[in-house]
Short mmCIF file of C-alpha atoms in Angstrom, two decimals:
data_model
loop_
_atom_site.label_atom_id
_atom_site.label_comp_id
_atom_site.label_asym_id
_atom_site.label_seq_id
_atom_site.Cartn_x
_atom_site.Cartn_y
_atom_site.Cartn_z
CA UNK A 1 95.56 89.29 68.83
CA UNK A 2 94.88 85.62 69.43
CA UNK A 3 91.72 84.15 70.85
CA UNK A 4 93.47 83.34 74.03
CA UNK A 5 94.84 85.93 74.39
CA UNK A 6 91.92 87.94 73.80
CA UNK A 7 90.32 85.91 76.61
CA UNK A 8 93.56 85.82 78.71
CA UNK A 9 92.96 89.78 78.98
CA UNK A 10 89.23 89.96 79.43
CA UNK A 11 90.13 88.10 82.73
CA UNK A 12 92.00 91.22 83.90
CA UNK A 13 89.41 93.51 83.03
CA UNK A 14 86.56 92.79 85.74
CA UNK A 15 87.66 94.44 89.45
CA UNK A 16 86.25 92.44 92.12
CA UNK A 17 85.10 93.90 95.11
CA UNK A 18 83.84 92.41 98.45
CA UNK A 19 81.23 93.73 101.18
CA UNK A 20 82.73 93.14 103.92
CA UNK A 21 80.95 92.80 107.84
CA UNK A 22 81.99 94.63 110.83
CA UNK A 23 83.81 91.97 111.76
CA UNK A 24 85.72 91.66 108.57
CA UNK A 25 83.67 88.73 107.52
CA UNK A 26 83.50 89.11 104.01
CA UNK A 27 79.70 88.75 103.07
CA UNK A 28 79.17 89.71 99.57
CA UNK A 29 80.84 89.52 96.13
CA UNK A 30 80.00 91.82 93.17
CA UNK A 31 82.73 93.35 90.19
CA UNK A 32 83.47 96.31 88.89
CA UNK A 33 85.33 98.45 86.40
CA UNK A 34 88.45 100.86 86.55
CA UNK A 35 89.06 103.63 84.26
CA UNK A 36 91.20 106.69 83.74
CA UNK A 37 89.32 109.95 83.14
CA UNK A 38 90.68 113.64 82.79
CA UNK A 39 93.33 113.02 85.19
CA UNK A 40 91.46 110.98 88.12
CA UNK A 41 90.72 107.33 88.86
CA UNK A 42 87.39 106.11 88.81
CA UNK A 43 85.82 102.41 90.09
CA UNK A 44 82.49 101.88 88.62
CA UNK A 45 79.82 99.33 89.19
CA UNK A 46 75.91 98.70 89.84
CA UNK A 47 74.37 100.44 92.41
CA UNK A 48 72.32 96.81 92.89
CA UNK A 49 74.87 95.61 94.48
CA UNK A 50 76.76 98.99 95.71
CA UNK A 51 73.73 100.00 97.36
CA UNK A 52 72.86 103.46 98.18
CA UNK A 53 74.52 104.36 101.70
CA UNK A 54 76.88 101.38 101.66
CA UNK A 55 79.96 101.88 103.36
CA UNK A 56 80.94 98.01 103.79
CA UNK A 57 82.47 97.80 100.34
CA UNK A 58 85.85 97.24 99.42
CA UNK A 59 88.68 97.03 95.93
CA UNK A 60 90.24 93.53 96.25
CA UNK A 61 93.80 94.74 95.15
CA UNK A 62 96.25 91.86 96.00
CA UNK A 63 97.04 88.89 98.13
CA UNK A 64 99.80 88.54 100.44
CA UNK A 65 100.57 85.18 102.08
CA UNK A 66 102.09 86.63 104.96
CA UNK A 67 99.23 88.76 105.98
CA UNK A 68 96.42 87.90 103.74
CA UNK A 69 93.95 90.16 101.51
CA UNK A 70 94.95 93.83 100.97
CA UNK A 71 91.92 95.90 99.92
CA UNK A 72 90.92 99.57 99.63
CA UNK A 73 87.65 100.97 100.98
CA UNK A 74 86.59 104.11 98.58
CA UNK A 75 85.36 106.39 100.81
CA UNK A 76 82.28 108.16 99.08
CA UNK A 77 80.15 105.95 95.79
CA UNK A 78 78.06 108.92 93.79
CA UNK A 79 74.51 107.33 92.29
CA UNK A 80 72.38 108.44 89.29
CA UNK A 81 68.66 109.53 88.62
CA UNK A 82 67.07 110.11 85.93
CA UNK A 83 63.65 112.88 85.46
CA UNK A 84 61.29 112.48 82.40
CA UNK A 85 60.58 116.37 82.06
CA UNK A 86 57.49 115.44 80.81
CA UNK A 87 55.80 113.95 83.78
CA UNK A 88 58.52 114.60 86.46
CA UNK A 89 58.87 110.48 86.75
CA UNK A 90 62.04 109.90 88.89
CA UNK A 91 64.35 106.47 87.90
CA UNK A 92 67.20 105.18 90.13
CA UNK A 93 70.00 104.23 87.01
CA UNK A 94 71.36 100.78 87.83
CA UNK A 95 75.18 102.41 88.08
CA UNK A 96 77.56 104.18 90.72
CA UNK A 97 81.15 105.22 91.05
CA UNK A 98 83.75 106.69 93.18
CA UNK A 99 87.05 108.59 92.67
CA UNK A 100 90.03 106.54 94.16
CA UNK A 101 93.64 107.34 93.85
CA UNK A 102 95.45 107.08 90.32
CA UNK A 103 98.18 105.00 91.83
CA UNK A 104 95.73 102.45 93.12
CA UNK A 105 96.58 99.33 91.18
CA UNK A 106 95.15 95.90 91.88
CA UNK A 107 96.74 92.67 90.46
CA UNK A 108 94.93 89.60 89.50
CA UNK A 109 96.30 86.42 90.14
CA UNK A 110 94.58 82.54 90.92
CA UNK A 111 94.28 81.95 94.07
CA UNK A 112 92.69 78.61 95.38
CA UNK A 113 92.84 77.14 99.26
CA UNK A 114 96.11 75.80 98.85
CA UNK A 115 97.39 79.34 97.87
CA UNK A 116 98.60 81.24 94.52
CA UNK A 117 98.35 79.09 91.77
CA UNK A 118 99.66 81.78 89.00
CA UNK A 119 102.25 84.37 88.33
CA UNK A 120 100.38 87.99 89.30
CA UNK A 121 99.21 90.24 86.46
CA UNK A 122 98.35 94.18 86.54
CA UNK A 123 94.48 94.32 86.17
CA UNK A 124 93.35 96.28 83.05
CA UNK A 125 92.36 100.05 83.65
CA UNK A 126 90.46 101.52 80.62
CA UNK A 127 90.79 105.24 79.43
CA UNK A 128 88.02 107.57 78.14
CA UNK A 129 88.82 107.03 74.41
CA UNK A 130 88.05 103.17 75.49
CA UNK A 131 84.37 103.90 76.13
CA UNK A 132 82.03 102.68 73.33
CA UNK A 133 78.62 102.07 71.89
CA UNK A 134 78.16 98.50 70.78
CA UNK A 135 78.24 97.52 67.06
CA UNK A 136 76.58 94.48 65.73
CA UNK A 137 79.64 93.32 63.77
CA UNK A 138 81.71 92.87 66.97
CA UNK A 139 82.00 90.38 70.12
CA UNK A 140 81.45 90.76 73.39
CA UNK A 141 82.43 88.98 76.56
CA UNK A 142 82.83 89.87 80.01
CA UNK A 143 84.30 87.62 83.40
CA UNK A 144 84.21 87.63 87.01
CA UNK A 145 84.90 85.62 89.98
CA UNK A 146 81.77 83.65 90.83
CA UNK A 147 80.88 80.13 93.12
CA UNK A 148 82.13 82.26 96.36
CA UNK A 149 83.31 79.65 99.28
CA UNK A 150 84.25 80.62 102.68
CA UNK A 151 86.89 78.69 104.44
CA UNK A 152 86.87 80.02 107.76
CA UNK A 153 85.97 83.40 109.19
CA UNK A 154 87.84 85.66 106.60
CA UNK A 155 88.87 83.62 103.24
CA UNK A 156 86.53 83.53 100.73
CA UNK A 157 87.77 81.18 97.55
CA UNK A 158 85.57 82.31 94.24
CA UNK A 159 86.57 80.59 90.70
CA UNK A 160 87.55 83.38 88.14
CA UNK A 161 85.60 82.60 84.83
CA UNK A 162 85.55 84.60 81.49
CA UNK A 163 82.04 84.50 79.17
CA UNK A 164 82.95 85.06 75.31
CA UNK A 165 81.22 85.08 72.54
CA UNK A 166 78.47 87.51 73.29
CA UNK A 167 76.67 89.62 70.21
CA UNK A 168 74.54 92.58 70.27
CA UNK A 169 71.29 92.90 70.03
CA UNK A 170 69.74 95.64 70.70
CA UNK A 171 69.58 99.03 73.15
CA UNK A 172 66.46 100.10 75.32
CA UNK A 173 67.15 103.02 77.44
CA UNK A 174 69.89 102.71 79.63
CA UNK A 175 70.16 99.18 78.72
CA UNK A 176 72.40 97.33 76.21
CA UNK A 177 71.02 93.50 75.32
CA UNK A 178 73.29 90.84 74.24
CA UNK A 179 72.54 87.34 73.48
CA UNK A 180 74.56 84.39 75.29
CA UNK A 181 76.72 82.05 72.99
CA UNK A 182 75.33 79.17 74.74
CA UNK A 183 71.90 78.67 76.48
CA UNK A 184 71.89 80.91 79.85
CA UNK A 185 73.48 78.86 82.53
CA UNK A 186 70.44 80.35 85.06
CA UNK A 187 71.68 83.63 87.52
CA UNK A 188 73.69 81.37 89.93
CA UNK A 189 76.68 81.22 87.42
CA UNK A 190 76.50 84.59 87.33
CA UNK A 191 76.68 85.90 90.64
CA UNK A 192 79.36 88.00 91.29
CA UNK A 193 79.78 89.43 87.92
CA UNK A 194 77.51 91.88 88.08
CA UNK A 195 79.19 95.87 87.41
CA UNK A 196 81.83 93.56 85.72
CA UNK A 197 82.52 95.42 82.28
CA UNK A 198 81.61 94.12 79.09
CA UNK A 199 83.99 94.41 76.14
CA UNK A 200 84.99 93.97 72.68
CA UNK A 201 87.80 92.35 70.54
CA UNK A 202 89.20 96.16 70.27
CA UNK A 203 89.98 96.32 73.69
CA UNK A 204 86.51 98.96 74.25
CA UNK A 205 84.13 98.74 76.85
CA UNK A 206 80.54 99.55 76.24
CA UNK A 207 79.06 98.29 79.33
CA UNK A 208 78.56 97.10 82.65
CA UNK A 209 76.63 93.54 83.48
CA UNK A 210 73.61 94.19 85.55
CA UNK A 211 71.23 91.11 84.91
CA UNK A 212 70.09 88.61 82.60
CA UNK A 213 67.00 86.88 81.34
CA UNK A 214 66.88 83.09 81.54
CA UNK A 215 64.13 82.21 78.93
CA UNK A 216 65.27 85.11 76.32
CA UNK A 217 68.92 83.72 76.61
CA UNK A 218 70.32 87.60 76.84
CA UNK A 219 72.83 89.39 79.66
CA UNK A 220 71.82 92.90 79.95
CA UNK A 221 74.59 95.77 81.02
CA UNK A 222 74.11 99.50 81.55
CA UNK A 223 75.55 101.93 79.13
CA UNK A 224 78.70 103.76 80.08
CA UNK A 225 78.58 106.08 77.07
CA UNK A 226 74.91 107.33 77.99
CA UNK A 227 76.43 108.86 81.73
CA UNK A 228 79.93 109.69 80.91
CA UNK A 229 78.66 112.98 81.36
CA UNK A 230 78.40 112.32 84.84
CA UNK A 231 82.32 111.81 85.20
CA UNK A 232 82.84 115.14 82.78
CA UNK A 233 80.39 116.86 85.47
CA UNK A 234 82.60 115.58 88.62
CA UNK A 235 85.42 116.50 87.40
CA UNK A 236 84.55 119.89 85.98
CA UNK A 237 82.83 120.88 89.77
CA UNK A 238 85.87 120.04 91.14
CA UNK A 239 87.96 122.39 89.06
CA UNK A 240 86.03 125.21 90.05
CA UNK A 241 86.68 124.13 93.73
#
């Protein structure tokens, strides 16, 4: 596969979702990850943003120019901690997900104040088999839809953007470290890609973006290998249901 087309496809990889106010305001901007396991649909992202007890969060699945944004509100996110059996320490993990139908299938497409500027294209959904450790020999890259503008009361305009070039560093924890191409653009160019996965050249996803450290020139992401037992767990409870 091509560069560009390598790139082309990381764009469809990174589900955006949107917190949306009573009002239907939209009021926050994070991304997320789809994947196919044992049967079910999951979304996952960062419980940063996803915040435990949030109920204001929404898919972004497609745009309609007759009757605007059509999203889907998942109706229950699940949330991780972790015990050190040694000292009975409690840690919040920087992840969440939610089951949401299999035949939910959001399309990306770029949109800008004067309307669709592109054809649409199905957004990627990973399988199991897709999740990976990071290897020093490959690279990374992840994207997201960041610089959010409101026009009005319930448009929000964000540019989608794709970061390549990424290596591996090293793992501490939860955490996988990769260092930036480029010198870190600081956290504002950023914002909105965090839960957005980060993936390889094979089409693998390893992890998903939580933060990043300005003077270290890294982008941190949370590993999905280390809790895929939590999906194996979800689904196996609700077998015996």
């Amino acid at each position: 596969m091509s560069k560009k087309k390598w790139l082309d496809w990381v764009l469809l990889t990174s589900i955006p979702i949107r917190r949306y106010a009573p009002n239907g305001s939209p009021i926050g901007i994070a991304s997320a990850c789809l994947l196919n396991y044992q049967d079910r649909r999951f979304v996952l992202t960062v419980s940063h943003a996803v915040k435990l007890g949030s109920n204001d969060w929404a898919i972004e699945l497609d745009f309609h120019p007759e009757k605007g944004t059509e999203i889907y509100r998942p109706s229950t996110f699940l949330y991780l901690n972790e015990m050190k059996r040694t000292t009975g320490e409690i840690t919040e993990i920087d992840y969440c997900y939610a089951e949401i139908p299999t035949d939910l299938n959001p399309v990306w497409q770029h949109l800008t104040p004067r309307g669709p500027q592109s054809d649409k294209k199905s957004r990627h959904i990973f399988s199991g088999k897709d999740i990976a450790e990071p290897q020093d020999s490959e690279i990374y890259a992840f994207s997201g839809q960041v610089y959010p503008e409101r026009h009005g009361t319930h448009t929000l305009v964000t540019q989608p953007t794709v970061y390549p070039g990424l290596r591996y560093t090293t793992s501490e924890g939860p955490f996988h470290e990769f260092k930036l191409p480029v010198p870190h653009p600081g956290h504002d160019s950023f914002k909105g890609c965090s839960g957005a996965p980060i993936v390889d050249t094979n089409h693998r996803v390893v992890a998903l973006v939580v933060n990043g450290d300005i003077s270290k020139n890294t982008i941190y992401g949370i590993s999905l290998a280390r809790y895929k037992f939590t999906l194996d767990f979800y689904c196996r409870e609700l077998r015996k249901a």
